[in-house]
Amino acid sequence: MPAPRTKFYQVGSFAVGNRLLPPEQRAVQAAPDRGNALTSGHRACRGCGEALGARYAIDAAIRATGGRMIAVNATGCLEVFSTPYPETAWQVSWIHSLFGNAPAVATGVAAALKAKGRTDVRVVGQGGDGGTVDIGFACLSGMFERGDDVLYICYDNQAYMNTGVQRSGATPPAARTATTPVPGGNAFGQGKNAPLIAMAHEIPYVATATVADLRDLEYKVRRAMDFRGARYLHILVPCPLGWVTDACDTIRVARLATESGLFPVFEAEGGEVTGVTRIRRRIPVDDYLRLQSRYAHLFADPPRTDVIARIQASADRNIRRFGLVD
Amino acid sequence: MLRQMEGSQAVAETVALCRPEVICAYPISPQTHIVEALSRITRAGRLGTCEYVNVESEFAALSACIGASAAGARTYTATASQGLLYMAEALYNASGLGLPIVMTVANRAIGAPINIWNDHSDSMSQRDSGWIQLYAETNQEAVDLHVQAYALAEELSLPVMVCMDGFVLTHAFERVDLPSQEQVDAFVPAYEPRQVLDPDDPVSIGAMVGPEAFTEVRYLAHARHLEALERIPAVAASFEAAFGRRSGGLVRGYRTEDADTVVLALGSVLGTIKDVIDELRESGEPVGAATLTAFRPFPFAALRALLGCKRHVVVVERAFSTGVGGIVSADVRAALPDAEVRTVVAGLGGRPVTKAALRGLLTAGEPEPLTFLDLDRDLVARELARVRARRRSGPSAENMLRDLAGGG
Ligand SMILES: Cc1ncc(C[n+]2csc(CCOP(=O)(O)OP(=O)(O)O)c2C)c(N)n1
Ligand code: SF4
Ligand SMILES: [Mg+2]
């Protein structure tokens, strides 16, 4: 019997932080001079997907711009846990104005930089799903439509988390929130698909990502920075508090969201899909839903197999629509 | 240079002379001519690299100004009425952040009922938003106040609203003395922000502040307004020295010497009021007028110095607080505790404030503490009767219009 080949941890893998890879393949986080946009010590919950996603996204933006960037933040968990005065965790130029105006504030920053001939400095707007798809939606659409030179990042945790887990226009069907209680949870047939709406504006670049694939997330930020004009990145960031998951399961839940087909990961240029991340090991939505107590009512006695089947159907539709399975 | 021109054009030309770097605006009557003119001026290249951003709402207009100002650009916007209310959340934010944005408010009524004509309900509703509020009496003063506004805003790091009466001033053609570029450049030096979004020196602007420092941050805003009480007359004085014209300041008297009764107001209605004062003076009445230019901060001391010894003060207001009465009057009463202060609500939604009505008011025997000038009491009584007669009496506004048209 041949001796089993010893696998050294990380060798040949693309795990984030791998300094054994050739430099060009290393993650932004592996670089000794990484930006470290958001320093530790902030007040996010344990296992917060948004904190992770924001740090990777802004670090990647710092890398892509050589540190020549300004961040504009909407009100929400990210703003609240990162800034209570005077302990800002931000190491970049950063402004927070209101809940619903981050895209417009970013427009203003970009306009000022353009007027001053400082187009080397880039602008990143960011907010939660509520700040993006609901209250800030008009500002976002206006920013897209005008083609202002802003990368806007939505950290989608599928509810208004900062105010205690209320339903947003990005809350998925059947999910329990404080304003869509059981029985029932959130309704079917509602909600907005912000990435597709962004694509309908035919802006240069739209992409989705999750915190389960941080290399892909970093790539998409870098890719977005190759373009000028309005760009949109929609990142799925599980929230242990609102999804009622274990803090150690954040990455796993995000991965299952993509592997089930519920959250398609893709990129699009000028309104056309140019790339999708195929599902490596397709799983039934059951596996994804079961980990989260916001769906516990679906698995009670008797289980709501009808509801689970409807969720499965929407995953199947995504898989067909985006060609997520070969 | 003396020119015969529309108020809006004059303001747009003046704003252009102040060299804004970012202009964001959303159209609303009666502000439109100002922003249209500025878009033409920008498009013609007269403002160099200035960015003119056509935004999708007033909320976005001011929000974009907030971003641009925080990034170190001199910014401008203009609005009125519903647009100012639509900005409300961003108004407080701009002042809370201490961003020196200058905005023209082409004063207009607020609906419902929707009404595009002039009164002061819009800017008065934002009395406590933390913005400096200056009211122009004439188009010349509107021009001059914009130049002073940039100087004040940037010196104090506070946003400034220049309020001018919609249509009455914005659409009126008058002779205006436009300053030269050299004069304005000397008066408004390049903008040096106190705080700026700069990748070379990163700061966090707009961080959350808890109970441990919130009061102090808010108090500082108040302290800056108190400082503005010193700076507004100082800037007006240096303006007079540089331009040879008196404009702005806190409050001005007109024939107040030996006057027993003084009529105080804001904005263009002072023209009519002064005519009435002249006429009454001719018949020997001891009356005068006062122009309140700065409403926020409120010039308590200056008002006391000007009118402290007067027995009667009549405040003519183009807005009121429902269920209370005068808005400006409340502050005037606090400033002049020994005077008998009367409130006259006049000129709402564009109703003309006539000399006859003012004269009647000043010569009437028994003055009331709160008067609605030219109020059609019969019309109101008939509508109240309709409301009493039937539960579903219908929309009052329509009922009263039909009544006026003779439809019963
Ligand atoms: C105009 C306005 N309405 C409501 C709020 C209250 N509020 C603050 S954050 C927030 C929820 C944020 O949700 P989201 O944008 O999804 O970000 P998250 O906290 O989930 O990351 C709400 C409702 C506010 N600050 N401003
Ligand atoms: S509530 Fe959710 S999004 Fe907010 S800090 Fe906690 S884990 Fe993060
Ligand atoms: Mg959210």
XYZ file of N, CA and C in Angstrom, chain A residues 108-245:
414
model
N -21.215 63.280 -4.550
C -20.659 64.590 -4.235
C -19.155 64.542 -4.047
N -18.680 63.511 -3.354
C -17.228 63.373 -3.164
C -16.554 63.215 -4.524
N -17.154 62.362 -5.366
C -16.565 62.134 -6.697
C -16.583 63.421 -7.521
N -17.659 64.186 -7.400
C -17.749 65.442 -8.156
C -16.676 66.422 -7.688
N -16.465 66.471 -6.365
C -15.439 67.378 -5.838
C -14.061 66.962 -6.338
N -13.791 65.669 -6.310
C -12.472 65.198 -6.755
C -12.272 65.516 -8.230
N -13.338 65.349 -9.008
C -13.232 65.636 -10.442
C -12.981 67.127 -10.660
N -13.729 67.943 -9.935
C -13.567 69.383 -10.091
C -12.147 69.814 -9.729
N -11.572 69.119 -8.768
C -10.231 69.478 -8.317
C -9.134 68.766 -9.107
N -9.555 67.992 -10.100
C -8.565 67.298 -10.931
C -7.844 66.192 -10.188
N -8.479 65.645 -9.147
C -7.829 64.593 -8.359
C -8.469 63.243 -8.656
N -8.520 62.894 -9.921
C -9.199 61.652 -10.299
C -8.367 60.423 -9.946
N -7.179 60.633 -9.393
C -6.420 59.480 -8.886
C -7.065 58.936 -7.618
N -7.823 59.779 -6.913
C -8.486 59.328 -5.684
C -9.846 58.741 -6.057
N -10.103 57.514 -5.589
C -11.343 56.827 -5.962
C -12.332 56.826 -4.796
N -13.592 56.633 -5.119
C -14.647 56.721 -4.113
C -15.383 55.391 -4.002
N -15.552 54.936 -2.767
C -16.317 53.712 -2.502
C -17.456 54.075 -1.556
N -18.679 53.802 -1.980
C -19.836 53.963 -1.105
C -20.192 52.601 -0.538
N -20.753 52.576 0.668
C -21.118 51.276 1.220
C -22.262 51.417 2.217
N -23.062 50.344 2.273
C -24.186 50.353 3.201
C -24.773 48.965 3.307
N -25.708 48.813 4.231
C -26.396 47.539 4.379
C -27.467 47.387 3.312
N -28.153 46.249 3.327
C -29.195 46.022 2.322
C -30.334 47.032 2.480
N -30.683 47.376 3.720
C -31.762 48.344 3.900
C -31.364 49.705 3.365
N -30.166 50.152 3.714
C -29.669 51.445 3.228
C -29.542 51.471 1.718
N -29.380 50.295 1.119
C -29.137 50.226 -0.316
C -30.421 50.001 -1.109
N -31.127 48.910 -0.805
C -32.252 48.564 -1.679
C -33.542 49.248 -1.268
N -33.588 49.786 -0.044
C -34.821 50.462 0.376
C -34.637 51.976 0.428
N -34.182 52.469 1.583
C -34.245 53.914 1.798
C -33.268 54.687 0.905
N -32.185 54.050 0.494
C -31.214 54.755 -0.348
C -31.362 54.457 -1.825
N -32.467 53.785 -2.174
C -32.562 53.260 -3.535
C -32.646 54.351 -4.594
N -33.370 55.414 -4.308
C -33.476 56.494 -5.292
C -32.103 57.114 -5.529
N -31.370 57.337 -4.443
C -30.030 57.921 -4.581
C -29.114 56.967 -5.354
N -29.278 55.666 -5.094
C -28.429 54.686 -5.775
C -28.732 54.671 -7.272
N -30.011 54.632 -7.593
C -30.412 54.598 -8.991
C -29.964 55.874 -9.709
N -30.081 57.004 -9.038
C -29.627 58.262 -9.636
C -28.130 58.239 -9.900
N -27.410 57.695 -8.929
C -25.947 57.607 -9.080
C -25.598 56.701 -10.256
N -26.296 55.563 -10.377
C -26.078 54.647 -11.510
C -26.381 55.344 -12.828
N -27.557 55.945 -12.853
C -28.072 56.524 -14.102
C -27.142 57.627 -14.623
N -26.575 58.410 -13.706
C -25.665 59.478 -14.134
C -24.275 58.946 -14.449
N -23.993 57.737 -13.977
C -22.670 57.165 -14.225
C -21.577 57.812 -13.397
N -21.930 58.230 -12.187
C -20.913 58.857 -11.336
C -19.813 57.852 -10.998
N -18.610 58.352 -10.836
C -17.446 57.469 -10.693
C -17.343 56.948 -9.252
N -18.232 56.001 -8.928
C -18.318 55.478 -7.567
C -18.485 53.957 -7.634
N -17.745 53.245 -6.793
C -18.058 51.829 -6.565
C -18.935 51.776 -5.334
N -20.145 51.261 -5.491
C -21.040 51.149 -4.341
C -21.125 49.682 -3.926
N -20.885 49.422 -2.645
C -20.920 48.057 -2.128
C -22.083 47.907 -1.159
N -22.940 46.919 -1.430
C -24.034 46.590 -0.507
C -23.647 45.352 0.290
N -23.662 45.482 1.597
C -23.438 44.327 2.461
C -24.808 43.783 2.839
N -25.173 42.700 2.205
C -26.539 42.191 2.311
C -26.632 41.140 3.413
N -27.216 41.535 4.552
C -27.504 40.548 5.592
C -29.006 40.330 5.698
N -29.711 40.777 4.679
C -31.103 40.403 4.438
C -32.097 40.918 5.487
N -31.744 41.977 6.185
C -32.717 42.627 7.089
C -32.089 43.886 7.680
N -32.915 44.664 8.345
C -32.423 45.815 9.109
C -31.870 45.293 10.415
N -30.588 45.006 10.447
C -30.018 44.389 11.632
C -29.762 45.400 12.738
N -29.278 46.582 12.356
C -28.875 47.548 13.363
C -30.027 47.931 14.289
N -31.239 47.916 13.755
C -32.389 48.305 14.581
C -33.056 47.087 15.207
N -32.440 45.898 15.040
C -32.982 44.739 15.739
C -33.704 43.742 14.862
N -33.235 43.591 13.616
C -33.709 42.520 12.722
C -35.162 42.716 12.279
N -35.403 43.812 11.555
C -36.706 43.971 10.917
C -36.577 43.649 9.430
N -37.691 43.385 8.802
C -37.704 43.036 7.391
C -37.228 44.197 6.516
N -36.448 43.881 5.512
C -36.086 44.862 4.487
C -36.553 44.338 3.133
N -36.353 45.143 2.105
C -36.699 44.709 0.754
C -35.765 43.635 0.244
N -34.801 43.232 1.038
C -33.896 42.146 0.649
C -34.094 40.906 1.516
N -35.071 40.941 2.392
C -35.337 39.765 3.235
C -35.957 38.664 2.374
N -35.430 37.438 2.461
C -35.936 36.365 1.596
C -37.278 35.817 2.095
N -38.015 35.141 1.209
C -39.301 34.569 1.581
C -39.166 33.628 2.771
N -40.179 33.630 3.615
C -40.314 32.722 4.757
C -39.408 33.065 5.935
N -38.426 33.943 5.731
C -37.519 34.255 6.840
C -38.283 34.970 7.947
N -37.998 34.588 9.169
C -38.592 35.267 10.311
C -37.756 36.502 10.637
N -38.436 37.630 10.780
C -37.773 38.825 11.316
C -38.702 39.380 12.388
N -38.269 40.448 13.031
C -39.090 41.019 14.101
C -40.385 41.612 13.560
N -40.435 41.898 12.246
C -41.672 42.448 11.677
C -42.321 41.485 10.685
N -41.731 40.319 10.495
C -42.399 39.248 9.739
C -42.352 37.999 10.618
N -43.153 38.027 11.687
C -43.046 36.942 12.666
C -43.657 35.637 12.143
N -43.417 34.566 12.869
C -44.098 33.313 12.579
C -45.474 33.376 13.233
N -46.458 32.715 12.694
C -46.356 31.841 11.539
C -46.192 32.629 10.233
N -45.546 31.995 9.318
C -45.440 32.583 7.990
C -44.072 33.142 7.689
N -43.609 34.046 8.527
C -42.363 34.726 8.179
C -42.601 35.652 6.996
N -41.560 35.992 6.272
C -41.677 36.945 5.171
C -42.464 36.333 4.012
N -43.179 37.184 3.286
C -44.030 36.721 2.191
C -43.208 36.314 0.971
N -43.800 35.490 0.140
C -43.205 35.166 -1.162
C -43.585 36.241 -2.168
N -42.783 36.365 -3.170
C -43.150 37.243 -4.281
C -42.899 38.709 -4.016
N -42.198 39.016 -2.933
C -41.850 40.404 -2.671
C -40.325 40.543 -2.699
N -39.863 41.734 -2.473
C -38.416 41.942 -2.383
C -37.811 42.314 -3.721
N -36.603 42.870 -3.647
C -35.936 43.372 -4.848
C -34.662 42.602 -5.101
N -34.375 42.415 -6.367
C -33.104 41.816 -6.753
C -32.191 42.958 -7.200
N -31.474 43.511 -6.237
C -30.704 44.731 -6.516
C -29.647 44.536 -7.600
N -28.914 43.394 -7.636
C -27.918 43.256 -8.703
C -28.541 43.307 -10.098
N -29.709 42.658 -10.268
C -30.337 42.681 -11.598
C -30.847 44.082 -11.931
N -31.335 44.777 -10.906
C -31.800 46.150 -11.158
C -30.607 47.047 -11.504
N -29.494 46.796 -10.836
C -28.279 47.557 -11.171
C -27.890 47.291 -12.616
N -27.963 46.021 -13.029
C -27.612 45.681 -14.410
C -28.519 46.375 -15.412
N -29.793 46.530 -15.030
C -30.736 47.189 -15.944
C -30.334 48.639 -16.205
N -29.507 49.225 -15.335
C -28.994 50.579 -15.574
C -27.839 50.562 -16.578
N -27.439 49.343 -16.978
C -26.338 49.166 -17.946
C -25.067 49.885 -17.514
N -24.795 49.828 -16.225
C -23.548 50.414 -15.731
C -22.384 49.481 -16.080
N -21.149 49.991 -16.049
C -20.027 49.192 -16.539
C -19.844 47.860 -15.821
N -20.072 47.821 -14.515
C -19.743 46.583 -13.797
C -20.699 46.354 -12.646
N -21.229 45.139 -12.582
C -22.069 44.693 -11.464
C -21.568 43.307 -11.086
N -21.437 43.056 -9.795
C -21.007 41.714 -9.392
C -21.626 41.362 -8.057
N -21.697 40.054 -7.796
C -22.098 39.573 -6.476
C -20.946 38.763 -5.902
N -20.928 38.648 -4.592
C -19.870 37.883 -3.919
C -20.395 37.494 -2.547
N -19.668 36.625 -1.880
C -20.040 36.275 -0.504
C -18.764 36.210 0.340
N -18.949 36.189 1.642
C -17.780 36.074 2.511
C -17.266 34.631 2.565
N -17.935 33.724 1.830
C -17.425 32.352 1.785
C -16.268 32.232 0.799
N -16.177 33.166 -0.132
C -15.104 33.101 -1.120
C -14.434 34.478 -1.156
N -13.514 34.651 -0.212
C -12.929 35.977 -0.034
C -11.968 36.336 -1.162
N -11.391 35.314 -1.769
C -10.514 35.605 -2.922
C -11.336 36.177 -4.064
N -12.523 35.586 -4.268
C -13.420 36.076 -5.316
C -13.889 37.494 -4.987
N -14.174 37.727 -3.708
C -14.600 39.054 -3.270
C -13.496 40.080 -3.567
N -12.286 39.722 -3.217
C -11.162 40.637 -3.476
C -10.987 40.877 -4.975
N -11.132 39.801 -5.751
C -10.981 39.941 -7.198
C -12.018 40.920 -7.732
N -13.251 40.799 -7.219
C -14.329 41.625 -7.778
C -14.147 43.101 -7.429
N -13.609 43.361 -6.248
C -13.321 44.760 -5.904
C -12.237 45.297 -6.845
N -11.201 44.474 -7.051
C -10.101 44.907 -7.922
C -10.610 45.119 -9.347
N -11.431 44.173 -9.799
C -11.975 44.267 -11.148
C -12.835 45.531 -11.270
N -13.640 45.780 -10.262
C -14.507 46.967 -10.290
C -13.667 48.228 -10.432
N -12.492 48.205 -9.826
C -11.637 49.394 -9.874
C -10.953 49.573 -11.227
N -11.054 48.559 -12.085
C -10.533 48.726 -13.449
C -11.434 49.634 -14.274
N -12.671 49.815 -13.810
C -13.627 50.608 -14.577
C -13.776 51.992 -13.969
N -14.197 52.920 -14.798
C -14.645 54.236 -14.324
C -16.161 54.266 -14.437
N -16.800 55.134 -13.713
C -18.252 55.221 -13.750
C -18.861 54.460 -12.590
N -20.174 54.314 -12.620
C -20.891 53.698 -11.509
C -20.738 52.186 -11.557
N -20.365 51.599 -10.442
C -20.207 50.147 -10.340
C -20.887 49.675 -9.073
N -21.329 48.410 -9.108
C -22.114 47.895 -7.979
C -21.639 46.507 -7.593
N -21.378 46.335 -6.299
C -20.969 45.033 -5.774
C -21.907 44.674 -4.635
N -22.529 43.498 -4.753
C -23.531 43.060 -3.770
C -22.957 41.842 -3.044
N -22.646 42.016 -1.764
C -21.959 40.954 -1.023
C -22.900 40.349 0.021
N -23.058 39.040 -0.028
C -23.877 38.350 0.976
C -23.057 38.192 2.251
N -23.568 38.752 3.345
C -22.828 38.736 4.616
C -23.725 38.204 5.729
N -23.659 36.908 6.022
C -24.530 36.362 7.058
C -24.365 37.088 8.388
N -25.486 37.141 9.118
C -25.520 37.863 10.398
C -25.977 36.879 11.471
N -25.070 36.426 12.315
C -25.439 35.433 13.322
C -26.615 35.879 14.190
N -26.679 37.169 14.480
C -27.761 37.652 15.338
C -29.112 37.544 14.636
N -29.176 37.997 13.410
C -30.453 38.059 12.711
C -30.846 36.739 12.068
N -29.854 35.962 11.682
C -30.173 34.697 11.024
C -30.290 33.569 12.053
N -29.890 33.918 13.259
C -29.886 32.971 14.377
C -29.072 31.733 14.004
N -27.798 31.995 13.759
C -26.847 30.932 13.436
C -25.721 30.996 14.443
